[in-house]
Coordinates of N, CA and C in Angstrom, one line a residue:
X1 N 0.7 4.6 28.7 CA 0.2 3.2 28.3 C 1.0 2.2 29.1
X2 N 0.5 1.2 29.8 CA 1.2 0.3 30.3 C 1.7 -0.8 29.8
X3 N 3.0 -1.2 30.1 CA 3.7 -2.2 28.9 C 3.3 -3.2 28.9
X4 N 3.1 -4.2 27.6 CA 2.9 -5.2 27.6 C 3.7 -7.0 28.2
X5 N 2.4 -7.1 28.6 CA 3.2 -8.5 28.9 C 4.2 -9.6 28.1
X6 N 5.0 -10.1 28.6 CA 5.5 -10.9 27.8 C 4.9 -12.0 26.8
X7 N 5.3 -12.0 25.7 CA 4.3 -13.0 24.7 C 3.9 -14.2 25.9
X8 N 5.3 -15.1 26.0 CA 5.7 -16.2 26.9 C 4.6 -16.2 27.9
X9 N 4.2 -14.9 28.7 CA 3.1 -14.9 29.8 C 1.6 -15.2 29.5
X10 N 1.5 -14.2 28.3 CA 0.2 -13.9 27.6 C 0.0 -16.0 27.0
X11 N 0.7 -16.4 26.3 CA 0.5 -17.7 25.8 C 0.4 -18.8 26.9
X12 N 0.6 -18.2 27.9 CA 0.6 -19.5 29.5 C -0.6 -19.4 29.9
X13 N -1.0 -17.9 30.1 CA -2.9 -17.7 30.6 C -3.8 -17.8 29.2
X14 N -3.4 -18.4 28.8 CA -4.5 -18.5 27.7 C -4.4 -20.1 27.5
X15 N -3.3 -20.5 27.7 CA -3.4 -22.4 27.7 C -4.0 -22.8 29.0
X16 N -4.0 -21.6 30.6 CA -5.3 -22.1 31.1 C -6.2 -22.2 31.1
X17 N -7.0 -21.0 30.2 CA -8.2 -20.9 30.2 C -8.5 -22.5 29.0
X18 N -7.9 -22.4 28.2 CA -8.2 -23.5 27.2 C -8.4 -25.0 27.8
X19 N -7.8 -24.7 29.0 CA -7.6 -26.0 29.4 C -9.2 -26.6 30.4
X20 N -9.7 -25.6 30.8 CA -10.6 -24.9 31.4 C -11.1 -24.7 32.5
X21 N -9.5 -23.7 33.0 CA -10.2 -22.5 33.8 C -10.8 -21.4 33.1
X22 N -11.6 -21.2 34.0 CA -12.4 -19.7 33.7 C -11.9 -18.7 33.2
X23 N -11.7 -18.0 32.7 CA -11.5 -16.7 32.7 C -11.1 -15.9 34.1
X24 N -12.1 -15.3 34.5 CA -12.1 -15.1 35.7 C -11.1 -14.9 36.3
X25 N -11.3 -16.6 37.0 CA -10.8 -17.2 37.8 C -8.9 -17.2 37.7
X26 N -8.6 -17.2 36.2 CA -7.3 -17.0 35.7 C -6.9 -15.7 35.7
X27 N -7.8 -15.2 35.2 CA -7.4 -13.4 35.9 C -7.0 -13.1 36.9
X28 N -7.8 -13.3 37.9 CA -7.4 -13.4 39.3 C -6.5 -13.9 39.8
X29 N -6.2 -14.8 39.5 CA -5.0 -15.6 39.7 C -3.3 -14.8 39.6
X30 N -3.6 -14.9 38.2 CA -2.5 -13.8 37.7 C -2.1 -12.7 37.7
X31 N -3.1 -12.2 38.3 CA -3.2 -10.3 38.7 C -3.2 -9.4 37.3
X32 N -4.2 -10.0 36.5 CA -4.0 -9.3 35.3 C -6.0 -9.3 35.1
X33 N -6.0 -8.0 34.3 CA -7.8 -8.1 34.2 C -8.4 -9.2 33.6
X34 N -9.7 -9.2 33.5 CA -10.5 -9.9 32.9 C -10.8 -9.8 31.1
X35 N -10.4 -8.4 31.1 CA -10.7 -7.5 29.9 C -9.5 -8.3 29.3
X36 N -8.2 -8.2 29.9 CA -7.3 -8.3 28.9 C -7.4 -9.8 28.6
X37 N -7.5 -10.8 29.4 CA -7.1 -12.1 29.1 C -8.0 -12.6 28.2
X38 N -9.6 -12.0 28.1 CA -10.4 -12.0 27.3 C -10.1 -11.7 25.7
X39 N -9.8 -10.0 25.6 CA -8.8 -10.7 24.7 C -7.9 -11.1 24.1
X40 N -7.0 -11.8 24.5 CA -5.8 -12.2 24.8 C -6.5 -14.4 24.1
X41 N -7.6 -14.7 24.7 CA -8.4 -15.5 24.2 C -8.8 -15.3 22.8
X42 N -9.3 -14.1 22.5 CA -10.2 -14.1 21.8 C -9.2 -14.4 19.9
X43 N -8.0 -13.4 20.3 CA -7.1 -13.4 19.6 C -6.2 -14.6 19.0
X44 N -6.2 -15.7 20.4 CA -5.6 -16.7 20.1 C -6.8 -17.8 19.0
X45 N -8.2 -17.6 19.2 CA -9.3 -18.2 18.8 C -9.2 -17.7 17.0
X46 N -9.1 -16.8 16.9 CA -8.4 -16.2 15.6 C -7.4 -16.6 15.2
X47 N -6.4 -16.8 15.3 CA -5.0 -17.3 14.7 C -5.4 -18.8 14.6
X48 N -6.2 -19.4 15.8 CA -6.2 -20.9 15.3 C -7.0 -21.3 14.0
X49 N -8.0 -20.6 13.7 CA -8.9 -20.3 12.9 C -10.4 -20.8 13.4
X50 N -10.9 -20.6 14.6 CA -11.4 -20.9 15.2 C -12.5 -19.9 15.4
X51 N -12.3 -18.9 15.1 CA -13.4 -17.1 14.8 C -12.6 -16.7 13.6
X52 N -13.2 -15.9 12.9 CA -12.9 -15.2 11.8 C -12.6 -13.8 12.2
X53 N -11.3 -13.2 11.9 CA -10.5 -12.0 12.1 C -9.1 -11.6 11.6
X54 N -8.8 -10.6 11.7 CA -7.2 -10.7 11.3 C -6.6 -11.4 12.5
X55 N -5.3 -12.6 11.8 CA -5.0 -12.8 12.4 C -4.0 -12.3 13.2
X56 N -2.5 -12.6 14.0 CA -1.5 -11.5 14.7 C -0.2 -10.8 13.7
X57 N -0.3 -12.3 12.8 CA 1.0 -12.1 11.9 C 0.1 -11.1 10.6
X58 N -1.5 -11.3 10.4 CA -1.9 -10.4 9.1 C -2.0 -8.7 9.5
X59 N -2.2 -8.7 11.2 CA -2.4 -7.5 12.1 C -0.9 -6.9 11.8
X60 N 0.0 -7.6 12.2 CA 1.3 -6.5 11.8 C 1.5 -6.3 10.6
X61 N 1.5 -7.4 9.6 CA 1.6 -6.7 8.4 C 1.0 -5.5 7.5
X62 N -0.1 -5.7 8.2 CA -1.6 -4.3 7.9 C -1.1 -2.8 8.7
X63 N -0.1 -3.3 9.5 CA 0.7 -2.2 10.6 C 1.8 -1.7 9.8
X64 N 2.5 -2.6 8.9 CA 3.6 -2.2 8.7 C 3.2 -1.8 7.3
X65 N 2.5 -2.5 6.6 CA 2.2 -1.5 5.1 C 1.3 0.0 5.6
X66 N 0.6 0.1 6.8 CA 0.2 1.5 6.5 C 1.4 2.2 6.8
X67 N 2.2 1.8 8.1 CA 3.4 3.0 8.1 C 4.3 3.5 7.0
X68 N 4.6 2.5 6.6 CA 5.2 2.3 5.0 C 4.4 3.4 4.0
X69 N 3.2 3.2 4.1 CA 2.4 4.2 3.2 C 2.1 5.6 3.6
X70 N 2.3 5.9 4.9 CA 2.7 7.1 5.3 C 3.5 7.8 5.3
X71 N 4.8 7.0 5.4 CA 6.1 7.3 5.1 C 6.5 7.8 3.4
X72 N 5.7 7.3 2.5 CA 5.7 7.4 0.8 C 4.3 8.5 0.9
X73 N 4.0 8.9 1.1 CA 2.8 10.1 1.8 C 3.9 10.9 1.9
X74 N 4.3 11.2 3.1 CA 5.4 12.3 3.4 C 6.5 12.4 2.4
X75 N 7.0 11.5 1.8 CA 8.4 11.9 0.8 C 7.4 12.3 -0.4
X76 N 6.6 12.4 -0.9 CA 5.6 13.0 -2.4 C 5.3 13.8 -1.8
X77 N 4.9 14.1 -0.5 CA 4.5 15.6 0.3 C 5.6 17.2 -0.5
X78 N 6.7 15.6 0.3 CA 7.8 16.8 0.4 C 8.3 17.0 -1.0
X79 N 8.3 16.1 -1.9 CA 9.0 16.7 -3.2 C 8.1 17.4 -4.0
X80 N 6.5 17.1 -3.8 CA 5.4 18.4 -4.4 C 5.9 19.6 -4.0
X81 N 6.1 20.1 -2.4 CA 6.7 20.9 -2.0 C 8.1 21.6 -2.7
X82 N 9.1 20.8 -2.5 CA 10.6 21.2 -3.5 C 10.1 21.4 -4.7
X83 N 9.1 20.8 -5.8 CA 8.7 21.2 -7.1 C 8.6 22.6 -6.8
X84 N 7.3 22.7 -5.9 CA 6.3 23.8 -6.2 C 7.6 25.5 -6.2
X85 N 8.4 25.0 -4.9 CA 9.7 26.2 -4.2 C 10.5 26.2 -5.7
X86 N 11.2 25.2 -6.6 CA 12.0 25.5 -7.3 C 11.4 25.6 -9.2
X87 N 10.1 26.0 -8.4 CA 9.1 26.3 -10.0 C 8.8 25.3 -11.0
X88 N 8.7 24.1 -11.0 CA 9.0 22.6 -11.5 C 7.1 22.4 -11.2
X89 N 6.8 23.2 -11.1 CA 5.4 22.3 -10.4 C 4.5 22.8 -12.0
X90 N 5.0 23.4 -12.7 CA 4.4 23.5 -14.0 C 5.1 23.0 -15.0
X91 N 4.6 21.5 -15.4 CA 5.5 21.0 -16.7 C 5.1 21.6 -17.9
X92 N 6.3 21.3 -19.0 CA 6.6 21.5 -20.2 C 5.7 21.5 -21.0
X93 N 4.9 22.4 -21.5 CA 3.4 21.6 -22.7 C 4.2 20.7 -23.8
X94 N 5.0 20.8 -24.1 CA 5.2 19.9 -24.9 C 6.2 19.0 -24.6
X95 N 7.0 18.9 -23.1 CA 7.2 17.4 -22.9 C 8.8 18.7 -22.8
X96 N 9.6 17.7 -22.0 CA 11.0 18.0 -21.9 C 11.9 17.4 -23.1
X97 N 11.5 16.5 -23.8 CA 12.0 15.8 -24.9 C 12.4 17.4 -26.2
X98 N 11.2 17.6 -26.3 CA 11.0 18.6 -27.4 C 11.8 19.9 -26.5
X99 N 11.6 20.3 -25.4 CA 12.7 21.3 -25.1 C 13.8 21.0 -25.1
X100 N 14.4 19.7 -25.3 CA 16.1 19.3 -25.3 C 16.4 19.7 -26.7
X101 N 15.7 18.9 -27.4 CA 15.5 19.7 -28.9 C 15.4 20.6 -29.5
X102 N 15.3 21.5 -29.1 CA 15.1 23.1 -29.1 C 16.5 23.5 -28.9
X103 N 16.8 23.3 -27.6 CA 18.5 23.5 -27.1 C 19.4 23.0 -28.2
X104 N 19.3 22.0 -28.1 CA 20.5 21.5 -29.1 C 20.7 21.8 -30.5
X105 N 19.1 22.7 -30.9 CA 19.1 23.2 -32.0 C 20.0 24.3 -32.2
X106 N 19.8 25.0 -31.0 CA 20.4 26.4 -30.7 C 21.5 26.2 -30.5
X107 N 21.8 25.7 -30.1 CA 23.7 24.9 -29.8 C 24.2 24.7 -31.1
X108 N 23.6 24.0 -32.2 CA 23.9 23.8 -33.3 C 24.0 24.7 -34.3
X109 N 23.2 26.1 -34.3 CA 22.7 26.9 -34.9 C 23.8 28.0 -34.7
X110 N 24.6 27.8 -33.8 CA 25.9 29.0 -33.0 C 27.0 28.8 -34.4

């Protein structure tokens, strides 16, 4: 994948096209495609509120809660897993409360 341009760059070809050069014409200029500056436009037309979309700051955040939720995915993966290996994956019919109660009866009962 090829790296991205600097914010700083991307916000300079897009205040020319605004200004109004072409597209195009700014592409070419810049030695960068048509595809991208398009959109690179289209994006900025969104943040202004100018088209309806997510905007850049709602796009990362939608980035960062799914990783986030991936991440809490894999740690409940993994401790279903440790349940299941250390026999825990079948609770108490009657609750762990009432088997403490049991014990302590038996403790008391010695």
């Amino acid at each position: 994948m090829p790296r991205p341009f600097p914010a700083e760059f991307r916000l300079r070809a897009v205040a020319l096209v605004r200004a109004g050069k072409t597209i195009t014409a700014t592409a070419a200029e810049l030695g960068i495609s048509t595809g991208a500056l398009h959109n690179w436009v289209r994006q900025d037309q969104i943040d202004r509120g100018e088209r309806p979309g997510l905007t850049t700051h709602e796009s990362a955040e939608l980035a960062k809660a799914k990783k986030r939720i991936r991440q809490l995915e894999a740690e409940v993966e993994i401790l279903k897993r440790a349940a299941k290996l250390l026999g825990e994956d079948r609770p108490d019919p009657k609750g762990r409360f009432y088997a403490w109660c049991q014990a302590m009866r038996v403790r008391s009962s010695r």
